[in-house]
PDB file of C-alpha atoms in Angstrom:
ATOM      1  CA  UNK A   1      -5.593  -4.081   5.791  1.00  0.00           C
ATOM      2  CA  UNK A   2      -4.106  -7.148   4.026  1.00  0.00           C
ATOM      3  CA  UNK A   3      -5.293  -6.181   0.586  1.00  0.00           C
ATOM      4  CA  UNK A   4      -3.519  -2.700   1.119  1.00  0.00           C
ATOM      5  CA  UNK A   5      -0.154  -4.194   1.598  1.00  0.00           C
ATOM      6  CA  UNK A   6       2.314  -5.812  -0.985  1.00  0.00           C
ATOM      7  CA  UNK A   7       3.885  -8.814  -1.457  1.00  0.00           C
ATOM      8  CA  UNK A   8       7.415  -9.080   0.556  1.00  0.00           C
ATOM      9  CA  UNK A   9       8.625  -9.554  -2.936  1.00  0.00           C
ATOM     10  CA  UNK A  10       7.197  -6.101  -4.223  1.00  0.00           C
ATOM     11  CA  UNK A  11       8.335  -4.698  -0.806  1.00  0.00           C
ATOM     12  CA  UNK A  12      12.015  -5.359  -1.631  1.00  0.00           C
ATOM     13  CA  UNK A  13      11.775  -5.546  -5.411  1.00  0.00           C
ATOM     14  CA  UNK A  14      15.028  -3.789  -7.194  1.00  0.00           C
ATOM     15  CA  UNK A  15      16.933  -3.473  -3.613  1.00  0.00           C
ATOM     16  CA  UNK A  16      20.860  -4.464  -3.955  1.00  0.00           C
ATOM     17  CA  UNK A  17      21.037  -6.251  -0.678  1.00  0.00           C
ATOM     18  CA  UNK A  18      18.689  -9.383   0.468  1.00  0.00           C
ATOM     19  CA  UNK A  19      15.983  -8.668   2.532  1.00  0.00           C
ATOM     20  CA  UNK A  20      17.213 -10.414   5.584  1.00  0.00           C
ATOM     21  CA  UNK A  21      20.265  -7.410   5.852  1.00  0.00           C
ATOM     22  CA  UNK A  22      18.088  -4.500   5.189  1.00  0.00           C
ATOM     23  CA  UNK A  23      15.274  -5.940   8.064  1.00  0.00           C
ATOM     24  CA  UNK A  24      18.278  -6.075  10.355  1.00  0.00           C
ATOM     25  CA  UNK A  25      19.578  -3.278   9.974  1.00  0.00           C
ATOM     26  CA  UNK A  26      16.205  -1.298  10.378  1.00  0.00           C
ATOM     27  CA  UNK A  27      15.574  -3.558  13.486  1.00  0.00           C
ATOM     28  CA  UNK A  28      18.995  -3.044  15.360  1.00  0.00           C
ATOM     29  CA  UNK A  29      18.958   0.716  14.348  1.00  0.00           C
ATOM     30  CA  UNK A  30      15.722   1.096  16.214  1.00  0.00           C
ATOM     31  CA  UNK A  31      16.483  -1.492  19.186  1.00  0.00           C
ATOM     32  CA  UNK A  32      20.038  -0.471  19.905  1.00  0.00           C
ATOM     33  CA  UNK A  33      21.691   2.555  20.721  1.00  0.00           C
ATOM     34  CA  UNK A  34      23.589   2.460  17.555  1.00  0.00           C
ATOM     35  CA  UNK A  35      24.623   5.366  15.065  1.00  0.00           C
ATOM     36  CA  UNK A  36      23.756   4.849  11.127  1.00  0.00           C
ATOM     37  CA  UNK A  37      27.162   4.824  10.900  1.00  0.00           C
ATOM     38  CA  UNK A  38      27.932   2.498  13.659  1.00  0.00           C
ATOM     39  CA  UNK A  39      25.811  -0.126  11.416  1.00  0.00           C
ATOM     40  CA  UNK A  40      28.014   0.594   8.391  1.00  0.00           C
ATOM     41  CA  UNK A  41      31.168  -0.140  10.250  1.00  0.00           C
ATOM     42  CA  UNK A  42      28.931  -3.385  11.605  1.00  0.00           C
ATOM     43  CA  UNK A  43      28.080  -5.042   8.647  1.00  0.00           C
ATOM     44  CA  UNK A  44      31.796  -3.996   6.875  1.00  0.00           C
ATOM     45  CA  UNK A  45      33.377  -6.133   9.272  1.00  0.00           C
ATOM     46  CA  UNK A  46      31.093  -8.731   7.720  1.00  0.00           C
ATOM     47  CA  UNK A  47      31.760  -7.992   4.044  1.00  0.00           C
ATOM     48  CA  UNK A  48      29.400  -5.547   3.598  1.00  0.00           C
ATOM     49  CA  UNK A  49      30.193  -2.546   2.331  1.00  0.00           C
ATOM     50  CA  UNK A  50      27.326  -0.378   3.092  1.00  0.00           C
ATOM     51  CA  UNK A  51      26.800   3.559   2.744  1.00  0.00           C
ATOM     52  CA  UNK A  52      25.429   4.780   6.312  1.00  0.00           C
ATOM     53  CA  UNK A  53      23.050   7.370   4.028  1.00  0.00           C
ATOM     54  CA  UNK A  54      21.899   4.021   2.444  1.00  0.00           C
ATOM     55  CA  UNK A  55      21.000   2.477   6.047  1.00  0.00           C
ATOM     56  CA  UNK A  56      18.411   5.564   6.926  1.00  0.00           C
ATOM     57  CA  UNK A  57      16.902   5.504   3.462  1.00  0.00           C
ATOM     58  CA  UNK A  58      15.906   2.203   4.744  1.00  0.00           C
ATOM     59  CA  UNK A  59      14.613   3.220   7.654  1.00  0.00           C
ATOM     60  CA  UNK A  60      12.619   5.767   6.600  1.00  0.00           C
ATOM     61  CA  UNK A  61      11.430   3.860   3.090  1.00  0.00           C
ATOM     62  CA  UNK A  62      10.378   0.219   5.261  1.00  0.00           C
ATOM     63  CA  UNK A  63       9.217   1.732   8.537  1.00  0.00           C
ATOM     64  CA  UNK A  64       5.534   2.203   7.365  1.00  0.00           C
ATOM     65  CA  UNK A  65       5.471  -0.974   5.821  1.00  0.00           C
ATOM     66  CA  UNK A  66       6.903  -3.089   8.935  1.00  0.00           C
ATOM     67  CA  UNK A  67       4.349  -1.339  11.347  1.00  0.00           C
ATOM     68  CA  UNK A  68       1.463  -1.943   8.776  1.00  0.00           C
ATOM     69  CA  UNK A  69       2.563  -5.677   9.031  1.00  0.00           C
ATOM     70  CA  UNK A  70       2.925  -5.784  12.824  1.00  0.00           C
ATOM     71  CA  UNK A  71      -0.574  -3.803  13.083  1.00  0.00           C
ATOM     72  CA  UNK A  72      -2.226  -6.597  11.963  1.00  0.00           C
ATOM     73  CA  UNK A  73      -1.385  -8.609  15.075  1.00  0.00           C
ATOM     74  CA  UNK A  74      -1.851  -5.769  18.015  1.00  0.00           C
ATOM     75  CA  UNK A  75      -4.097  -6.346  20.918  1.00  0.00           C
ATOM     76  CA  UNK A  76      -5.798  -3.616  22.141  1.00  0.00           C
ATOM     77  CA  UNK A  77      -4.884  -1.119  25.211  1.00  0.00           C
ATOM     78  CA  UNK A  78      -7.452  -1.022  27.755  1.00  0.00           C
ATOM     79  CA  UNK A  79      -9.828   1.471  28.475  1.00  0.00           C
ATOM     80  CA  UNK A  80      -8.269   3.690  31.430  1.00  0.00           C
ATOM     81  CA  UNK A  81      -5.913   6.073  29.615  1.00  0.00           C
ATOM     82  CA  UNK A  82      -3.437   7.841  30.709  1.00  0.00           C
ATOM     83  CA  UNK A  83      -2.013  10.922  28.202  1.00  0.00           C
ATOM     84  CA  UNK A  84       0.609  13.002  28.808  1.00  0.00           C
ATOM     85  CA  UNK A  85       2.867  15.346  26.354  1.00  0.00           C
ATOM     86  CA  UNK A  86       7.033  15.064  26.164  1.00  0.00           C
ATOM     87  CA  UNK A  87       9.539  16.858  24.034  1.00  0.00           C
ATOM     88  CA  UNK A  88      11.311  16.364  21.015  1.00  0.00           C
ATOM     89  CA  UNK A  89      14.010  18.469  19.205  1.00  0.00           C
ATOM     90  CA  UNK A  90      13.961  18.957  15.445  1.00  0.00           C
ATOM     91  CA  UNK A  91      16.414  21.527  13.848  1.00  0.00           C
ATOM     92  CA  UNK A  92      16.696  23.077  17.024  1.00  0.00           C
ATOM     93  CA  UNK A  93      12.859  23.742  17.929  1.00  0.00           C
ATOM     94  CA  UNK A  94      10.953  21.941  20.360  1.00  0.00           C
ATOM     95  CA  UNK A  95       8.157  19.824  19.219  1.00  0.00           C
ATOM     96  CA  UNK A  96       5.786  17.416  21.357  1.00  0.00           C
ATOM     97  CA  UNK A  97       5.382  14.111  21.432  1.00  0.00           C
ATOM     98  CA  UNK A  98       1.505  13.424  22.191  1.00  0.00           C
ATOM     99  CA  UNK A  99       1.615  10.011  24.333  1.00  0.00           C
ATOM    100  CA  UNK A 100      -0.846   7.817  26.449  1.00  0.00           C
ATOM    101  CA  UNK A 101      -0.849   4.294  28.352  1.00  0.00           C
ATOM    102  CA  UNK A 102      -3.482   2.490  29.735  1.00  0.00           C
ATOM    103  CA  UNK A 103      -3.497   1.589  33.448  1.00  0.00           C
ATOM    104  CA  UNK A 104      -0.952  -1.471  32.801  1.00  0.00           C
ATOM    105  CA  UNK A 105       1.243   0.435  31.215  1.00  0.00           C
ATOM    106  CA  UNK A 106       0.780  -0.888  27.648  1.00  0.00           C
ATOM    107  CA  UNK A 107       1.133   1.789  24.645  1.00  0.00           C
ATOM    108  CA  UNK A 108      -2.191   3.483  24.013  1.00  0.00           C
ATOM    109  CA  UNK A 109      -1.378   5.809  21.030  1.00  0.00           C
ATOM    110  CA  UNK A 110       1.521   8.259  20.109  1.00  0.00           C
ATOM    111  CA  UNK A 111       1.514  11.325  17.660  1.00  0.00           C
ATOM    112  CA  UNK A 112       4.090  14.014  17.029  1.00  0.00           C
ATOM    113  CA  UNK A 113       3.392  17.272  16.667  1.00  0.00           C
ATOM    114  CA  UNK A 114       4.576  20.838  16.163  1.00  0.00           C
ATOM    115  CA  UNK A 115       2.065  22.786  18.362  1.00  0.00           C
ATOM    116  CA  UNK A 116       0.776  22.087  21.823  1.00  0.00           C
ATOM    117  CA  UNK A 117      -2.753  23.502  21.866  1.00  0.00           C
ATOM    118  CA  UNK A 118      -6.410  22.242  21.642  1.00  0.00           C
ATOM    119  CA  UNK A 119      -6.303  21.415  18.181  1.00  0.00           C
ATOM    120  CA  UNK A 120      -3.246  19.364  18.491  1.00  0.00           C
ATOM    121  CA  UNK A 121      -4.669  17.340  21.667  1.00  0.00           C
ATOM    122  CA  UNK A 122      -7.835  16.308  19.643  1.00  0.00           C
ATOM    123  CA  UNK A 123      -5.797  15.598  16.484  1.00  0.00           C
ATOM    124  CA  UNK A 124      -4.243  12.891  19.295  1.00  0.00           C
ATOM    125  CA  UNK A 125      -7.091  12.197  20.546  1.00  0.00           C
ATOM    126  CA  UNK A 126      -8.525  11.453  17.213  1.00  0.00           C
ATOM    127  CA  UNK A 127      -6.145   9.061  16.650  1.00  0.00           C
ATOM    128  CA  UNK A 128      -6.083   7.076  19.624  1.00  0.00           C
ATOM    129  CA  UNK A 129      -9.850   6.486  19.345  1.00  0.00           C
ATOM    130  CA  UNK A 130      -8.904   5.017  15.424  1.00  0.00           C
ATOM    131  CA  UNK A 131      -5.989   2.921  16.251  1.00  0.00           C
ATOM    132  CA  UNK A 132      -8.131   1.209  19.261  1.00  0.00           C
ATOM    133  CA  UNK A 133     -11.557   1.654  17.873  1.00  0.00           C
ATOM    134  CA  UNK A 134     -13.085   2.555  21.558  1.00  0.00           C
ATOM    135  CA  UNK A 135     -13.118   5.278  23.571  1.00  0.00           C
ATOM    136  CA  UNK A 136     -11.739   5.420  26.815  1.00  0.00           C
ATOM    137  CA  UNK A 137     -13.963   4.842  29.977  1.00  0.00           C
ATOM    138  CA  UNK A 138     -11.212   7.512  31.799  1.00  0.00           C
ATOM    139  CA  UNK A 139      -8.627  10.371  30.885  1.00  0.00           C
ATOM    140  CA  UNK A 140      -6.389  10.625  33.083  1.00  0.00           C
ATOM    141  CA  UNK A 141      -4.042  14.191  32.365  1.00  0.00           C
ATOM    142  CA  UNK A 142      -1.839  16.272  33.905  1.00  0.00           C
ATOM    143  CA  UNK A 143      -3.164  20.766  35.081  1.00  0.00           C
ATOM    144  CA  UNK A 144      -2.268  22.092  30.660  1.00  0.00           C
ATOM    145  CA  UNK A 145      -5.507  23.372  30.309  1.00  0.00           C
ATOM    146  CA  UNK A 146      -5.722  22.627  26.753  1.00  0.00           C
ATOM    147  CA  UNK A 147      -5.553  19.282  26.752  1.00  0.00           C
ATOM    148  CA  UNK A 148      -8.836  19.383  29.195  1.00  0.00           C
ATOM    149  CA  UNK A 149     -10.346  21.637  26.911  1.00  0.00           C
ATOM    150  CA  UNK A 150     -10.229  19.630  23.979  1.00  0.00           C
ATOM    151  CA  UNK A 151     -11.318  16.097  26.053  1.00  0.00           C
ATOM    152  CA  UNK A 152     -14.598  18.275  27.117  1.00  0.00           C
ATOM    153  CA  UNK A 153     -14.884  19.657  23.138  1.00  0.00           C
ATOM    154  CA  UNK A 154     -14.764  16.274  21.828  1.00  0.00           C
ATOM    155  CA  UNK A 155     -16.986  14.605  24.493  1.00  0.00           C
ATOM    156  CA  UNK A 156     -19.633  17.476  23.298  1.00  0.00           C
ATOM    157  CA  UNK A 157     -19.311  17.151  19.533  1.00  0.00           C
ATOM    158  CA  UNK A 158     -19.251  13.231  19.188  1.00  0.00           C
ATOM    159  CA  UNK A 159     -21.705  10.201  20.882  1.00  0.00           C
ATOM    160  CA  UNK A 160     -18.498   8.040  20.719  1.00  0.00           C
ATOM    161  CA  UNK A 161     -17.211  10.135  23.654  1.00  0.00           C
ATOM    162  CA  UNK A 162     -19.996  10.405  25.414  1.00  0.00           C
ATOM    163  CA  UNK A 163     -19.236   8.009  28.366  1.00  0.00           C
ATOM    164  CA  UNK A 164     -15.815   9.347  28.656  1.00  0.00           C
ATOM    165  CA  UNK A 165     -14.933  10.474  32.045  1.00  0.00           C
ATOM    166  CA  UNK A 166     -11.845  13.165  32.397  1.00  0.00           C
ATOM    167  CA  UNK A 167      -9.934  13.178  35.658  1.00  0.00           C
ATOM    168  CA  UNK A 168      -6.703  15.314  36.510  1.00  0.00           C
ATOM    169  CA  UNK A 169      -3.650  13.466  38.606  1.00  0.00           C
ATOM    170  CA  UNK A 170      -0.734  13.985  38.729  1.00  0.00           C
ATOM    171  CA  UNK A 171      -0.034  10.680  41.176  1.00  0.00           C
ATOM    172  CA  UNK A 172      -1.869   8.667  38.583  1.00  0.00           C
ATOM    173  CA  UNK A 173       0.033  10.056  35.274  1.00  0.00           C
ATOM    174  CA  UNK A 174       3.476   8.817  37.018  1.00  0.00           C
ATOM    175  CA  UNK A 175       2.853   6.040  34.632  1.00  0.00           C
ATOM    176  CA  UNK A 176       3.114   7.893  31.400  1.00  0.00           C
ATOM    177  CA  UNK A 177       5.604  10.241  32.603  1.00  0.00           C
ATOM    178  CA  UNK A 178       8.060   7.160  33.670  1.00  0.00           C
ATOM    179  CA  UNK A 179       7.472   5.646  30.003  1.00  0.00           C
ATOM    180  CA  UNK A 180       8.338   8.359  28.377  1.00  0.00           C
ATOM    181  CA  UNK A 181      11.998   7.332  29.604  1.00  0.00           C
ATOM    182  CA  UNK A 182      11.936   4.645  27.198  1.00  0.00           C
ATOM    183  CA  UNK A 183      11.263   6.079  23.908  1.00  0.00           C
ATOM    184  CA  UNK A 184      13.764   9.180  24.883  1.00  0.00           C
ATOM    185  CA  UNK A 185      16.177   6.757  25.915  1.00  0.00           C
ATOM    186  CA  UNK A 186      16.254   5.640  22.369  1.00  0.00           C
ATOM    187  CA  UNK A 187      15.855   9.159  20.609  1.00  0.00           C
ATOM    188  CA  UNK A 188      18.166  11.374  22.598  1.00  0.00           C
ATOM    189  CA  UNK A 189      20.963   9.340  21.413  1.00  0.00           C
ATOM    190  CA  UNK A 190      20.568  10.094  17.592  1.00  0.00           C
ATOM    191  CA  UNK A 191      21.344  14.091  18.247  1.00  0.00           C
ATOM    192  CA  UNK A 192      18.502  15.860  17.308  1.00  0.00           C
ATOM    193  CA  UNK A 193      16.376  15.518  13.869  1.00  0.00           C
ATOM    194  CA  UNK A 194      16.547  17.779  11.019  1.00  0.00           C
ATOM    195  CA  UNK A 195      13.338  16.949   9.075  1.00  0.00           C
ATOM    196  CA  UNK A 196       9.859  16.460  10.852  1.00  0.00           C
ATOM    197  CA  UNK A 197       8.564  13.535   9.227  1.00  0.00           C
ATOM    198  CA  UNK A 198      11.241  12.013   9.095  1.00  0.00           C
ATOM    199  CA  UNK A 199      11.353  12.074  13.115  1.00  0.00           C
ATOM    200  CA  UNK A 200       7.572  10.956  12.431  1.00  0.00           C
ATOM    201  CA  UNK A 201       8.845   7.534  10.955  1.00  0.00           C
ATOM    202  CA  UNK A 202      11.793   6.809  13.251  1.00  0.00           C
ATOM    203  CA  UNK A 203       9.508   7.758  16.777  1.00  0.00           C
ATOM    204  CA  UNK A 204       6.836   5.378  14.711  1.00  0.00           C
ATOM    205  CA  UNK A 205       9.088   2.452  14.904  1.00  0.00           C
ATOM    206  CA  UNK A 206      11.105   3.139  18.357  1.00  0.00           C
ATOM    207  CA  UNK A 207       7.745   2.913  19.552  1.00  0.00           C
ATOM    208  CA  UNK A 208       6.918  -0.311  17.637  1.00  0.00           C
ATOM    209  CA  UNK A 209       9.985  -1.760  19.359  1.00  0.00           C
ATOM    210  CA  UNK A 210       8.550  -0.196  22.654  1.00  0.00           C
ATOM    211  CA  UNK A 211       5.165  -2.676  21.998  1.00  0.00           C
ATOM    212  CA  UNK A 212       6.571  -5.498  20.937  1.00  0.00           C
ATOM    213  CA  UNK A 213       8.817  -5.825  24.440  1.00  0.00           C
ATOM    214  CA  UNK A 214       5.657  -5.182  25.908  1.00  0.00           C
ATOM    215  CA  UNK A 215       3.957  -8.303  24.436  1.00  0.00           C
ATOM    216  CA  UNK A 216       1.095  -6.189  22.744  1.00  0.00           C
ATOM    217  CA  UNK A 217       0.986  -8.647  19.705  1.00  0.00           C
ATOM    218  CA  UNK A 218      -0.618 -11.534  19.778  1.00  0.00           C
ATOM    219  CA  UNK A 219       1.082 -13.915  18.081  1.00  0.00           C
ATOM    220  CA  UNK A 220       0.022 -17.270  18.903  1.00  0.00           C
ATOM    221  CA  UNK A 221      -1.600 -18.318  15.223  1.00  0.00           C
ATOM    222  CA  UNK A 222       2.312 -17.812  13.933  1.00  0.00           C
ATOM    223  CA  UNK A 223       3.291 -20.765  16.047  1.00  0.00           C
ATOM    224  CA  UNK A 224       6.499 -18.932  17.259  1.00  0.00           C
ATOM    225  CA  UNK A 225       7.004 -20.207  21.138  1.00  0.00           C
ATOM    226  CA  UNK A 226      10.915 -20.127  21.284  1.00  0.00           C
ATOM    227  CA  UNK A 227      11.997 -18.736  18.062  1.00  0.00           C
ATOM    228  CA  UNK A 228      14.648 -15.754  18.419  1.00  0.00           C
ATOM    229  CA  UNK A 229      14.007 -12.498  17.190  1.00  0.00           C
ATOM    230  CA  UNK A 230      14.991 -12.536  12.866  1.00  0.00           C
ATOM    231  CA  UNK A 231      12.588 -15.817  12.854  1.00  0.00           C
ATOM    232  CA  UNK A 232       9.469 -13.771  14.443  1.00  0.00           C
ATOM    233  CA  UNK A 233      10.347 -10.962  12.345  1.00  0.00           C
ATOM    234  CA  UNK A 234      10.591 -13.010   9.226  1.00  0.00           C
ATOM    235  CA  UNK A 235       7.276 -14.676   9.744  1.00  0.00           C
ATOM    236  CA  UNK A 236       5.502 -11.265  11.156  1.00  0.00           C
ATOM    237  CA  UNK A 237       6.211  -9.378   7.813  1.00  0.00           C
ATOM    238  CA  UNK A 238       5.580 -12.396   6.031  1.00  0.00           C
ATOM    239  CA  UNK A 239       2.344 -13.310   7.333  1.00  0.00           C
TER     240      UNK A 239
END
């Protein structure tokens, strides 16, 4: 993973504005219920005369490369999943927003999607089981038969599945269903998308936020006990 990212120096090489202002902006964009152009009008009053188009370039063009960085510090979810779909609007059609939590409530996986079948549950699925490197010892989902169907499809065509148990409850997937709040919270704010991947990139990061509040980083090596927010940012994407 470290050999795949660049410096912070290549990162930001040939930008107008320092570093420091563009992670900001990205970072109180995706924390705050703010507007692209709310952030223009923000950093005017502070001499800045900014382009609000210019702010979401850089959120789409750094996004990857923060979460790569951040990445490198996650701890993983535990092994009692619960998976559950919600919906997102882009251009006026419905997609889904595969999403799972553990039994604590820490961020599993997420993936966005424009279908809701069996291939687009083991596409998730997939995922998950890459990001934490385990399968689950339990699924818990809600009665969409699909989403069973590709658990039991996966649990027959791969080993790594093989201790995987499924379960159905709706009690138990209260959990996901309440979290959900907090990345549409953030997203039902910014009016719709227009362009799917670009809703890929900005869900990426809302849910990055969502993790780091969660304190699914470990961070101790970094020496940060105390510092405020810019100074763990700084030495996260520095690292």
């Amino acid at each position: 993973m470290a050999n795949e990212l660049q410096s912070m120096d290549e990162l930001f090489k040939g930008r107008h504005f320092e570093r420091e202002i563009i992670v900001l902006c990205v970072r109180w964009y995706l924390r705050y219920k703010l507007s692209f152009r709310d952030l223009a009008e923000m950093m005017a009053e502070r001499g800045l005369a900014l382009a609000h188009t210019t702010i979401m370039r850089w959120v789409q063009r750094f996004v990857p490369e923060f979460q790569k960085r951040w990445n490198r510090f996650a701890c993983k979810a535990g092994r009692s999943w619960r998976v559950d779909e919600t919906y997102v609007k882009i251009r006026g059609t419905w997609t889904y927003l595969y999403r799972a939590v553990d039994r604590e409530g820490q961020t599993v996986d997420f993936r966005l999607s424009a279908n809701r079948d069996v291939k687009a549950a083991k596409a998730f699925f997939r995922k998950a089981l890459k990001t934490q490197g385990r399968a689950p010892l339990s699924i818990t989902l809600d009665g969409y038969a699909a989403s069973h169907r590709a658990v039991r499809e996966l649990h027959a065509q791969s080993i790594r599945w093989k201790d995987t148990r499924l379960r159905s409850s709706k009690y138990l997937n209260n959990m996901i269903e309440q979290d959900h709040r907090g990345v549409k919270s953030r997203i039902n704010p910014m009016l719709g998308f227009k362009v799917f991947d670009r809703a890929a990139v900005t869900i990426a990061v809302v849910e990055l936020l969502r993790r780091i509040r969660k304190g699914q980083f470990n961070l101790g090596r970094l020496r940060l006990e105390g510092q405020a927010a810019p100074a763990i940012w700084n030495a996260v994407l520095s690292a």
